[in-house]
Amino acid sequence: MTDTTTTLDAVTTPVAPAESPWRWRLAHRPDVRFGHAAGGVAGLLVAAACFAAVVGISPDDDPQIPGVGIHLGLIVVALIAGWKVRGPVRSAAVAALAIAIPMLWLFAIFGDDGGGGRGDFRLLLLLTTGSYAVLYLLTWTRGRAVLLGLALLFAANWVVFEVASQDVPFAADVAGQTLSGGVGDPDVVTGGDKATETGIAELIVAGVLLGAGVVLDRRRKPGAATPCLLVGGINAVAAAVVLGADIDNVYTLGGFVLLAGVAIGLAGTLGRRRGTSWIGALVALAGAVIMVVKGTTQTASDGGSDAAWSFAGYALVAAAILLVVGILVARAFDEPIDGGEPAPPRPPTAALQDFSQRLYAAAQQQASAG
């Protein structure tokens, strides 16, 4: 006989609504594997083919019209393809959109004469940022971290571009002027009149984005936190290099890079992220290596065994400093010991020795009391 009560309960019990893709992507990092990654690479190749087609159509003429038309068509096709087909095809569509958007605005703004002032660069940064933001918030591309990351990257560079009054964005007027020499004898060249403003602006952007990433991780929104941490880390390293170049001291440069690594690593620890923590440690290692190599070349310029011993001494000092920093951070933020690995039981001999020592101490106390 059928249990009508159970049947009625099954019918009347409300079913929890399915989580929307937008909320899911905020709270998760997608498990992207080779098939989808290959689709993304295919999308990059399609975008490259479109750019080559523009060059082929107008090798000597004005590329503005074909550049805008072809990349606008690529955007439309990618949006339709991603809307219709999920899986690797959608990954290819996202990758194509990521490249086609800045290329569209680049040809629209600079395609007529190839030149441009600060106003043109400002327009390029703002339109590209806005386009990525629209795709991140609307259509089937909602919530995709790569679009948020690109929007943050262009927005951050717009802030630095304005604050530092740069002639061109992405610190291109400062990049290439910061370092000279080789690994054996690194040297610093001053970064120009705007290096200080550029470095400070990048430092502020890095602090804001790394802090936002930690907050989002704490609120269980890792999908949105990842782009913040990535762009924040890039700006932290860039700020360290630019400020070190401005001070014109290799040891200061290495120290700034080391501090940038510590900041990135702390963001990883606070957000309970393994990858970000390791990236921070590697950046800190790069800063330490810069100082070690410079110290070695200064104290043992003739090379040979003296250089080897000098390198060994500086490397041990740097290792001790990084180890102390690691111990302090691990204790301050209660990191899982050995990655959470359970501690094995103590061997019986050690336990027996500990027991005998306690027994001997108790006997001594009793003898002294008597």
mmCIF file of C-alpha atoms in Angstrom:
data_model
loop_
_atom_site.group_PDB
_atom_site.id
_atom_site.type_symbol
_atom_site.label_atom_id
_atom_site.label_comp_id
_atom_site.label_asym_id
_atom_site.label_seq_id
_atom_site.Cartn_x
_atom_site.Cartn_y
_atom_site.Cartn_z
ATOM 1 C CA MET A 1 0.000 0.000 0.000
ATOM 2 C CA THR A 2 1.355 3.440 -0.941
ATOM 3 C CA ASP A 3 2.243 5.824 1.841
ATOM 4 C CA THR A 4 0.225 8.917 0.881
ATOM 5 C CA THR A 5 1.863 11.044 3.563
ATOM 6 C CA THR A 6 5.320 10.444 2.130
ATOM 7 C CA THR A 7 4.043 11.118 -1.382
ATOM 8 C CA LEU A 8 2.404 14.390 -0.350
ATOM 9 C CA ASP A 9 5.558 15.474 1.491
ATOM 10 C CA ALA A 10 7.638 14.797 -1.602
ATOM 11 C CA VAL A 11 5.270 16.857 -3.726
ATOM 12 C CA THR A 12 4.859 19.790 -1.339
ATOM 13 C CA THR A 13 8.469 20.058 -0.128
ATOM 14 C CA PRO A 14 10.021 23.093 -1.837
ATOM 15 C CA VAL A 15 13.097 22.420 -3.933
ATOM 16 C CA ALA A 16 16.056 24.708 -3.328
ATOM 17 C CA PRO A 17 16.721 26.859 -6.392
ATOM 18 C CA ALA A 18 19.834 26.002 -8.346
ATOM 19 C CA GLU A 19 22.798 28.277 -7.763
ATOM 20 C CA SER A 20 23.202 30.780 -10.582
ATOM 21 C CA PRO A 21 26.393 30.643 -12.673
ATOM 22 C CA TRP A 22 27.225 34.159 -11.461
ATOM 23 C CA ARG A 23 27.161 33.213 -7.772
ATOM 24 C CA TRP A 24 28.895 29.927 -8.472
ATOM 25 C CA ARG A 25 31.810 31.653 -10.186
ATOM 26 C CA LEU A 26 32.149 34.121 -7.318
ATOM 27 C CA ALA A 27 32.435 31.276 -4.811
ATOM 28 C CA HIS A 28 34.495 28.807 -6.859
ATOM 29 C CA ARG A 29 37.585 28.578 -8.978
ATOM 30 C CA PRO A 30 36.584 26.583 -12.078
ATOM 31 C CA ASP A 31 38.243 23.204 -12.572
ATOM 32 C CA VAL A 32 39.673 23.979 -16.013
ATOM 33 C CA ARG A 33 41.546 21.071 -17.611
ATOM 34 C CA PHE A 34 43.347 20.439 -20.868
ATOM 35 C CA GLY A 35 40.337 20.297 -23.174
ATOM 36 C CA HIS A 36 39.073 23.710 -22.119
ATOM 37 C CA ALA A 37 42.614 25.112 -22.001
ATOM 38 C CA ALA A 38 43.178 23.935 -25.577
ATOM 39 C CA GLY A 39 39.964 25.704 -26.547
ATOM 40 C CA GLY A 40 41.275 28.908 -24.993
ATOM 41 C CA VAL A 41 44.525 28.628 -26.942
ATOM 42 C CA ALA A 42 42.494 28.117 -30.120
ATOM 43 C CA GLY A 43 40.658 31.357 -29.397
ATOM 44 C CA LEU A 44 43.972 33.187 -29.084
ATOM 45 C CA LEU A 45 45.038 31.853 -32.472
ATOM 46 C CA VAL A 46 41.771 33.024 -34.031
ATOM 47 C CA ALA A 47 42.386 36.515 -32.645
ATOM 48 C CA ALA A 48 45.942 36.441 -34.014
ATOM 49 C CA ALA A 49 44.604 35.403 -37.418
ATOM 50 C CA CYS A 50 42.197 38.345 -37.392
ATOM 51 C CA PHE A 51 45.012 40.770 -36.641
ATOM 52 C CA ALA A 52 47.090 39.271 -39.442
ATOM 53 C CA ALA A 53 44.122 39.668 -41.770
ATOM 54 C CA VAL A 54 43.999 43.380 -40.962
ATOM 55 C CA VAL A 55 47.685 43.709 -41.811
ATOM 56 C CA GLY A 56 47.174 41.759 -45.029
ATOM 57 C CA ILE A 57 44.225 43.865 -46.144
ATOM 58 C CA SER A 58 45.911 47.205 -45.517
ATOM 59 C CA PRO A 59 49.710 46.835 -45.498
ATOM 60 C CA ASP A 60 50.266 50.478 -46.467
ATOM 61 C CA ASP A 61 46.799 52.037 -46.251
ATOM 62 C CA ASP A 62 44.732 53.208 -43.312
ATOM 63 C CA PRO A 63 44.030 50.093 -41.166
ATOM 64 C CA GLN A 64 41.284 51.718 -39.119
ATOM 65 C CA ILE A 65 38.234 50.503 -41.050
ATOM 66 C CA PRO A 66 39.363 46.886 -41.590
ATOM 67 C CA GLY A 67 40.748 46.735 -38.045
ATOM 68 C CA VAL A 68 37.503 47.894 -36.468
ATOM 69 C CA GLY A 69 35.325 45.821 -38.791
ATOM 70 C CA ILE A 70 37.194 42.531 -38.400
ATOM 71 C CA HIS A 71 37.548 42.740 -34.624
ATOM 72 C CA LEU A 72 33.957 43.868 -34.165
ATOM 73 C CA GLY A 73 32.888 40.877 -36.239
ATOM 74 C CA LEU A 74 35.081 38.607 -34.105
ATOM 75 C CA ILE A 75 33.406 39.911 -30.951
ATOM 76 C CA VAL A 76 29.923 39.260 -32.357
ATOM 77 C CA VAL A 77 30.834 35.753 -33.546
ATOM 78 C CA ALA A 78 32.481 34.919 -30.212
ATOM 79 C CA LEU A 79 29.438 36.088 -28.241
ATOM 80 C CA ILE A 80 27.090 34.011 -30.396
ATOM 81 C CA ALA A 81 29.336 30.922 -30.341
ATOM 82 C CA GLY A 82 29.761 31.059 -26.572
ATOM 83 C CA TRP A 83 26.035 31.534 -26.088
ATOM 84 C CA LYS A 84 25.170 28.544 -28.270
ATOM 85 C CA VAL A 85 27.884 26.031 -27.346
ATOM 86 C CA ARG A 86 29.367 25.274 -23.934
ATOM 87 C CA GLY A 87 32.704 23.592 -23.236
ATOM 88 C CA PRO A 88 35.954 24.230 -25.133
ATOM 89 C CA VAL A 89 34.104 26.320 -27.736
ATOM 90 C CA ARG A 90 33.048 28.714 -24.994
ATOM 91 C CA SER A 91 36.631 28.834 -23.697
ATOM 92 C CA ALA A 92 37.784 29.751 -27.202
ATOM 93 C CA ALA A 93 35.147 32.478 -27.349
ATOM 94 C CA VAL A 94 36.290 33.997 -24.041
ATOM 95 C CA ALA A 95 39.925 34.033 -25.175
ATOM 96 C CA ALA A 96 38.980 35.635 -28.485
ATOM 97 C CA LEU A 97 36.966 38.304 -26.667
ATOM 98 C CA ALA A 98 39.869 39.026 -24.328
ATOM 99 C CA ILE A 99 42.089 39.919 -27.303
ATOM 100 C CA ALA A 100 39.506 41.419 -29.648
ATOM 101 C CA ILE A 101 38.242 44.076 -27.221
ATOM 102 C CA PRO A 102 41.470 46.083 -26.800
ATOM 103 C CA MET A 103 42.310 45.592 -30.481
ATOM 104 C CA LEU A 104 38.933 47.018 -31.474
ATOM 105 C CA TRP A 105 39.496 50.195 -29.474
ATOM 106 C CA LEU A 106 43.141 50.380 -30.522
ATOM 107 C CA PHE A 107 42.239 50.468 -34.213
ATOM 108 C CA ALA A 108 39.280 52.772 -33.570
ATOM 109 C CA ILE A 109 41.399 55.345 -31.726
ATOM 110 C CA PHE A 110 44.855 55.018 -33.283
ATOM 111 C CA GLY A 111 44.109 53.368 -36.614
ATOM 112 C CA ASP A 112 43.861 56.530 -38.687
ATOM 113 C CA ASP A 113 47.359 57.934 -38.182
ATOM 114 C CA GLY A 114 49.043 55.596 -35.712
ATOM 115 C CA GLY A 115 49.814 58.431 -33.297
ATOM 116 C CA GLY A 116 48.084 59.734 -30.219
ATOM 117 C CA GLY A 117 48.433 61.850 -27.112
ATOM 118 C CA ARG A 118 47.533 61.292 -23.489
ATOM 119 C CA GLY A 119 43.866 61.831 -24.246
ATOM 120 C CA ASP A 120 43.872 58.977 -26.755
ATOM 121 C CA PHE A 121 45.618 56.639 -24.326
ATOM 122 C CA ARG A 122 43.166 57.634 -21.603
ATOM 123 C CA LEU A 123 40.242 56.832 -23.889
ATOM 124 C CA LEU A 124 41.775 53.469 -24.801
ATOM 125 C CA LEU A 125 42.223 52.489 -21.147
ATOM 126 C CA LEU A 126 38.743 53.584 -20.095
ATOM 127 C CA LEU A 127 36.885 52.024 -23.031
ATOM 128 C CA THR A 128 38.755 48.740 -22.661
ATOM 129 C CA THR A 129 38.136 48.664 -18.908
ATOM 130 C CA GLY A 130 34.452 49.408 -19.407
ATOM 131 C CA SER A 131 34.069 46.747 -22.090
ATOM 132 C CA TYR A 132 35.629 44.065 -19.904
ATOM 133 C CA ALA A 133 33.452 45.162 -16.978
ATOM 134 C CA VAL A 134 30.278 44.937 -19.084
ATOM 135 C CA LEU A 135 31.148 41.411 -20.189
ATOM 136 C CA TYR A 136 31.979 40.459 -16.600
ATOM 137 C CA LEU A 137 28.562 41.646 -15.423
ATOM 138 C CA LEU A 138 26.318 40.736 -18.382
ATOM 139 C CA THR A 139 25.580 37.965 -20.918
ATOM 140 C CA TRP A 140 26.864 34.401 -20.622
ATOM 141 C CA THR A 141 30.337 35.739 -19.785
ATOM 142 C CA ARG A 142 29.170 36.872 -16.328
ATOM 143 C CA GLY A 143 31.523 36.126 -13.469
ATOM 144 C CA ARG A 144 34.494 34.982 -15.512
ATOM 145 C CA ALA A 145 37.629 35.795 -13.567
ATOM 146 C CA VAL A 146 39.759 36.472 -16.639
ATOM 147 C CA LEU A 147 37.487 39.359 -17.631
ATOM 148 C CA LEU A 148 37.575 40.836 -14.130
ATOM 149 C CA GLY A 149 41.347 40.469 -14.082
ATOM 150 C CA LEU A 150 41.744 42.274 -17.398
ATOM 151 C CA ALA A 151 39.359 45.020 -16.284
ATOM 152 C CA LEU A 152 41.381 45.490 -13.092
ATOM 153 C CA LEU A 153 44.651 45.469 -15.031
ATOM 154 C CA PHE A 154 43.549 48.251 -17.374
ATOM 155 C CA ALA A 155 41.852 50.180 -14.558
ATOM 156 C CA ALA A 156 44.972 49.988 -12.395
ATOM 157 C CA ASN A 157 47.122 51.229 -15.251
ATOM 158 C CA TRP A 158 44.691 54.073 -15.870
ATOM 159 C CA VAL A 159 45.059 55.140 -12.219
ATOM 160 C CA VAL A 160 48.853 55.012 -12.450
ATOM 161 C CA PHE A 161 48.726 56.767 -15.833
ATOM 162 C CA GLU A 162 46.780 59.678 -14.343
ATOM 163 C CA VAL A 163 48.499 59.945 -10.958
ATOM 164 C CA ALA A 164 52.013 59.782 -12.407
ATOM 165 C CA SER A 165 51.119 61.933 -15.457
ATOM 166 C CA GLN A 166 52.693 59.354 -17.750
ATOM 167 C CA ASP A 167 53.087 59.990 -21.453
ATOM 168 C CA VAL A 168 52.109 56.384 -22.268
ATOM 169 C CA PRO A 169 50.325 53.778 -20.107
ATOM 170 C CA PHE A 170 51.687 50.582 -18.570
ATOM 171 C CA ALA A 171 54.774 52.524 -17.390
ATOM 172 C CA ALA A 172 56.327 52.024 -20.815
ATOM 173 C CA ASP A 173 58.310 55.237 -20.424
ATOM 174 C CA VAL A 174 59.856 53.879 -17.212
ATOM 175 C CA ALA A 175 60.235 50.231 -18.175
ATOM 176 C CA GLY A 176 63.506 49.468 -19.859
ATOM 177 C CA GLN A 177 65.275 52.218 -17.905
ATOM 178 C CA THR A 178 65.362 50.462 -14.554
ATOM 179 C CA LEU A 179 68.032 47.783 -14.809
ATOM 180 C CA SER A 180 71.259 47.359 -16.678
ATOM 181 C CA GLY A 181 74.184 44.954 -16.497
ATOM 182 C CA GLY A 182 73.928 41.208 -16.066
ATOM 183 C CA VAL A 183 73.301 38.708 -13.317
ATOM 184 C CA GLY A 184 76.937 38.820 -12.310
ATOM 185 C CA ASP A 185 76.956 42.608 -11.937
ATOM 186 C CA PRO A 186 73.445 44.060 -11.791
ATOM 187 C CA ASP A 187 73.210 47.816 -11.818
ATOM 188 C CA VAL A 188 70.413 50.345 -11.615
ATOM 189 C CA VAL A 189 69.664 53.259 -13.888
ATOM 190 C CA THR A 190 67.388 56.029 -12.690
ATOM 191 C CA GLY A 191 63.899 55.671 -14.047
ATOM 192 C CA GLY A 192 63.291 59.253 -15.109
ATOM 193 C CA ASP A 193 61.419 62.205 -13.658
ATOM 194 C CA LYS A 194 58.158 60.303 -13.130
ATOM 195 C CA ALA A 195 59.554 57.153 -11.558
ATOM 196 C CA THR A 196 58.693 58.179 -7.998
ATOM 197 C CA GLU A 197 55.088 59.036 -8.832
ATOM 198 C CA THR A 198 54.727 55.841 -10.862
ATOM 199 C CA GLY A 199 56.112 53.657 -8.086
ATOM 200 C CA ILE A 200 53.966 55.231 -5.372
ATOM 201 C CA ALA A 201 50.821 54.946 -7.487
ATOM 202 C CA GLU A 202 51.572 51.285 -8.241
ATOM 203 C CA LEU A 203 52.238 50.667 -4.553
ATOM 204 C CA ILE A 204 48.859 52.111 -3.555
ATOM 205 C CA VAL A 205 47.060 50.096 -6.239
ATOM 206 C CA ALA A 206 48.871 46.952 -5.099
ATOM 207 C CA GLY A 207 47.857 47.493 -1.479
ATOM 208 C CA VAL A 208 44.209 48.074 -2.379
ATOM 209 C CA LEU A 209 43.955 45.038 -4.662
ATOM 210 C CA LEU A 210 45.840 42.657 -2.372
ATOM 211 C CA GLY A 211 43.663 43.781 0.529
ATOM 212 C CA ALA A 212 40.521 43.322 -1.555
ATOM 213 C CA GLY A 213 41.671 39.837 -2.499
ATOM 214 C CA VAL A 214 42.153 38.888 1.153
ATOM 215 C CA VAL A 215 38.710 40.241 2.097
ATOM 216 C CA LEU A 216 37.027 38.352 -0.752
ATOM 217 C CA ASP A 217 38.836 35.149 0.212
ATOM 218 C CA ARG A 218 37.711 35.576 3.813
ATOM 219 C CA ARG A 219 34.146 35.998 2.585
ATOM 220 C CA ARG A 220 34.466 32.811 0.538
ATOM 221 C CA LYS A 221 34.524 34.514 -2.838
ATOM 222 C CA PRO A 222 37.750 33.036 -4.258
ATOM 223 C CA GLY A 223 36.553 33.374 -7.840
ATOM 224 C CA ALA A 224 36.559 37.154 -7.506
ATOM 225 C CA ALA A 225 39.600 37.240 -5.217
ATOM 226 C CA THR A 226 41.974 35.592 -7.684
ATOM 227 C CA PRO A 227 42.042 38.481 -10.222
ATOM 228 C CA CYS A 228 42.535 41.008 -7.412
ATOM 229 C CA LEU A 229 45.508 39.082 -6.038
ATOM 230 C CA LEU A 230 47.047 38.595 -9.472
ATOM 231 C CA VAL A 231 46.843 42.236 -10.553
ATOM 232 C CA GLY A 232 47.808 43.400 -7.063
ATOM 233 C CA GLY A 233 50.875 41.176 -7.113
ATOM 234 C CA ILE A 234 51.929 42.477 -10.521
ATOM 235 C CA ASN A 235 51.664 46.061 -9.295
ATOM 236 C CA ALA A 236 53.554 45.235 -6.093
ATOM 237 C CA VAL A 237 56.532 43.879 -8.032
ATOM 238 C CA ALA A 238 56.374 46.754 -10.523
ATOM 239 C CA ALA A 239 56.337 49.291 -7.680
ATOM 240 C CA ALA A 240 59.345 47.626 -6.052
ATOM 241 C CA VAL A 241 61.364 47.715 -9.272
ATOM 242 C CA VAL A 242 60.436 51.292 -10.175
ATOM 243 C CA LEU A 243 61.081 52.676 -6.673
ATOM 244 C CA GLY A 244 64.357 50.782 -6.438
ATOM 245 C CA ALA A 245 65.402 52.235 -9.775
ATOM 246 C CA ASP A 246 64.470 55.713 -8.628
ATOM 247 C CA ILE A 247 66.642 55.412 -5.504
ATOM 248 C CA ASP A 248 69.448 54.045 -7.701
ATOM 249 C CA ASN A 249 70.672 51.425 -5.239
ATOM 250 C CA VAL A 250 70.722 47.707 -5.966
ATOM 251 C CA TYR A 251 70.433 46.708 -2.318
ATOM 252 C CA THR A 252 67.356 48.896 -1.970
ATOM 253 C CA LEU A 253 65.945 47.386 -5.141
ATOM 254 C CA GLY A 254 66.446 43.875 -3.779
ATOM 255 C CA GLY A 255 64.939 44.861 -0.446
ATOM 256 C CA PHE A 256 61.866 46.335 -2.116
ATOM 257 C CA VAL A 257 61.379 43.203 -4.220
ATOM 258 C CA LEU A 258 61.755 41.075 -1.093
ATOM 259 C CA LEU A 259 59.115 43.165 0.699
ATOM 260 C CA ALA A 260 56.812 42.834 -2.312
ATOM 261 C CA GLY A 261 57.188 39.071 -2.063
ATOM 262 C CA VAL A 262 56.373 39.176 1.642
ATOM 263 C CA ALA A 263 53.238 41.227 0.929
ATOM 264 C CA ILE A 264 52.089 38.785 -1.756
ATOM 265 C CA GLY A 265 52.852 35.838 0.504
ATOM 266 C CA LEU A 266 50.919 37.369 3.407
ATOM 267 C CA ALA A 267 47.921 37.825 1.126
ATOM 268 C CA GLY A 268 48.196 34.144 0.255
ATOM 269 C CA THR A 269 48.450 33.109 3.900
ATOM 270 C CA LEU A 270 45.511 35.259 4.998
ATOM 271 C CA GLY A 271 43.431 33.941 2.108
ATOM 272 C CA ARG A 272 44.575 30.348 2.699
ATOM 273 C CA ARG A 273 46.015 30.085 -0.817
ATOM 274 C CA ARG A 274 48.883 27.760 -1.630
ATOM 275 C CA GLY A 275 49.765 29.159 -5.062
ATOM 276 C CA THR A 276 49.817 32.809 -3.975
ATOM 277 C CA SER A 277 51.911 31.918 -0.928
ATOM 278 C CA TRP A 278 54.499 30.173 -3.093
ATOM 279 C CA ILE A 279 54.555 33.024 -5.609
ATOM 280 C CA GLY A 280 55.223 35.441 -2.755
ATOM 281 C CA ALA A 281 58.072 33.255 -1.521
ATOM 282 C CA LEU A 282 59.604 33.104 -5.010
ATOM 283 C CA VAL A 283 59.383 36.896 -5.408
ATOM 284 C CA ALA A 284 61.066 37.280 -2.009
ATOM 285 C CA LEU A 285 63.749 34.853 -3.206
ATOM 286 C CA ALA A 286 64.311 37.024 -6.287
ATOM 287 C CA GLY A 287 64.846 40.065 -4.063
ATOM 288 C CA ALA A 288 67.293 38.144 -1.888
ATOM 289 C CA VAL A 289 69.207 36.908 -4.942
ATOM 290 C CA ILE A 290 69.565 40.471 -6.244
ATOM 291 C CA MET A 291 71.201 41.536 -2.977
ATOM 292 C CA VAL A 292 73.348 38.399 -2.711
ATOM 293 C CA VAL A 293 74.708 38.746 -6.260
ATOM 294 C CA LYS A 294 75.425 42.448 -5.846
ATOM 295 C CA GLY A 295 77.185 41.851 -2.537
ATOM 296 C CA THR A 296 79.255 39.074 -4.073
ATOM 297 C CA THR A 297 80.422 41.217 -6.991
ATOM 298 C CA GLN A 298 81.364 44.073 -4.664
ATOM 299 C CA THR A 299 83.389 42.050 -2.169
ATOM 300 C CA ALA A 300 84.995 39.614 -4.611
ATOM 301 C CA SER A 301 85.245 41.311 -7.982
ATOM 302 C CA ASP A 302 88.155 39.101 -9.098
ATOM 303 C CA GLY A 303 86.039 35.930 -9.040
ATOM 304 C CA GLY A 304 87.481 32.527 -8.217
ATOM 305 C CA SER A 305 87.252 30.944 -4.782
ATOM 306 C CA ASP A 306 86.841 34.312 -3.067
ATOM 307 C CA ALA A 307 83.656 34.939 -5.034
ATOM 308 C CA ALA A 308 82.352 31.474 -4.175
ATOM 309 C CA TRP A 309 82.939 31.957 -0.449
ATOM 310 C CA SER A 310 81.478 35.452 -0.594
ATOM 311 C CA PHE A 311 78.367 34.157 -2.332
ATOM 312 C CA ALA A 312 78.041 31.373 0.242
ATOM 313 C CA GLY A 313 78.229 33.845 3.112
ATOM 314 C CA TYR A 314 75.679 36.250 1.674
ATOM 315 C CA ALA A 315 73.370 33.376 0.719
ATOM 316 C CA LEU A 316 73.447 31.977 4.273
ATOM 317 C CA VAL A 317 72.615 35.386 5.725
ATOM 318 C CA ALA A 318 69.702 35.784 3.302
ATOM 319 C CA ALA A 319 68.524 32.252 4.085
ATOM 320 C CA ALA A 320 68.564 32.981 7.822
ATOM 321 C CA ILE A 321 66.537 36.168 7.335
ATOM 322 C CA LEU A 322 63.930 34.441 5.162
ATOM 323 C CA LEU A 323 63.702 31.516 7.590
ATOM 324 C CA VAL A 324 63.084 33.854 10.532
ATOM 325 C CA VAL A 325 60.429 35.704 8.526
ATOM 326 C CA GLY A 326 58.785 32.391 7.652
ATOM 327 C CA ILE A 327 58.737 31.210 11.277
ATOM 328 C CA LEU A 328 57.273 34.498 12.507
ATOM 329 C CA VAL A 329 54.565 34.537 9.830
ATOM 330 C CA ALA A 330 53.662 30.883 10.403
ATOM 331 C CA ARG A 331 53.250 31.471 14.140
ATOM 332 C CA ALA A 332 51.488 34.823 13.835
ATOM 333 C CA PHE A 333 48.855 33.547 11.411
ATOM 334 C CA ASP A 334 48.557 30.001 12.765
ATOM 335 C CA GLU A 335 49.581 28.254 9.569
ATOM 336 C CA PRO A 336 49.032 24.475 9.481
ATOM 337 C CA ILE A 337 52.292 22.815 10.498
ATOM 338 C CA ASP A 338 53.814 20.853 7.608
ATOM 339 C CA GLY A 339 50.769 21.672 5.489
ATOM 340 C CA GLY A 340 48.400 20.000 7.954
ATOM 341 C CA GLU A 341 50.225 16.664 7.947
ATOM 342 C CA PRO A 342 49.315 14.700 11.105
ATOM 343 C CA ALA A 343 52.214 14.370 13.528
ATOM 344 C CA PRO A 344 53.393 10.753 13.876
ATOM 345 C CA PRO A 345 53.357 9.194 17.361
ATOM 346 C CA ARG A 346 56.578 9.510 19.272
ATOM 347 C CA PRO A 347 58.752 6.389 19.241
ATOM 348 C CA PRO A 348 58.520 4.201 22.376
ATOM 349 C CA THR A 349 62.151 4.831 23.263
ATOM 350 C CA ALA A 350 61.609 8.579 23.350
ATOM 351 C CA ALA A 351 58.463 8.197 25.437
ATOM 352 C CA LEU A 352 60.282 5.856 27.857
ATOM 353 C CA GLN A 353 63.201 8.263 28.141
ATOM 354 C CA ASP A 354 60.815 11.134 28.854
ATOM 355 C CA PHE A 355 59.060 9.062 31.530
ATOM 356 C CA SER A 356 62.376 8.119 33.193
ATOM 357 C CA GLN A 357 63.468 11.755 33.261
ATOM 358 C CA ARG A 358 60.226 12.825 34.920
ATOM 359 C CA LEU A 359 60.513 9.972 37.421
ATOM 360 C CA TYR A 360 64.099 10.958 38.240
ATOM 361 C CA ALA A 361 63.071 14.595 38.722
ATOM 362 C CA ALA A 362 60.247 13.573 41.058
ATOM 363 C CA ALA A 363 62.644 11.429 43.099
ATOM 364 C CA GLN A 364 65.062 14.329 43.432
ATOM 365 C CA GLN A 365 62.276 16.629 44.619
ATOM 366 C CA GLN A 366 61.184 14.080 47.216
ATOM 367 C CA ALA A 367 64.767 13.603 48.436
ATOM 368 C CA SER A 368 65.338 17.331 48.790
ATOM 369 C CA ALA A 369 62.029 17.733 50.621
ATOM 370 C CA GLY A 370 62.999 14.948 53.080
#
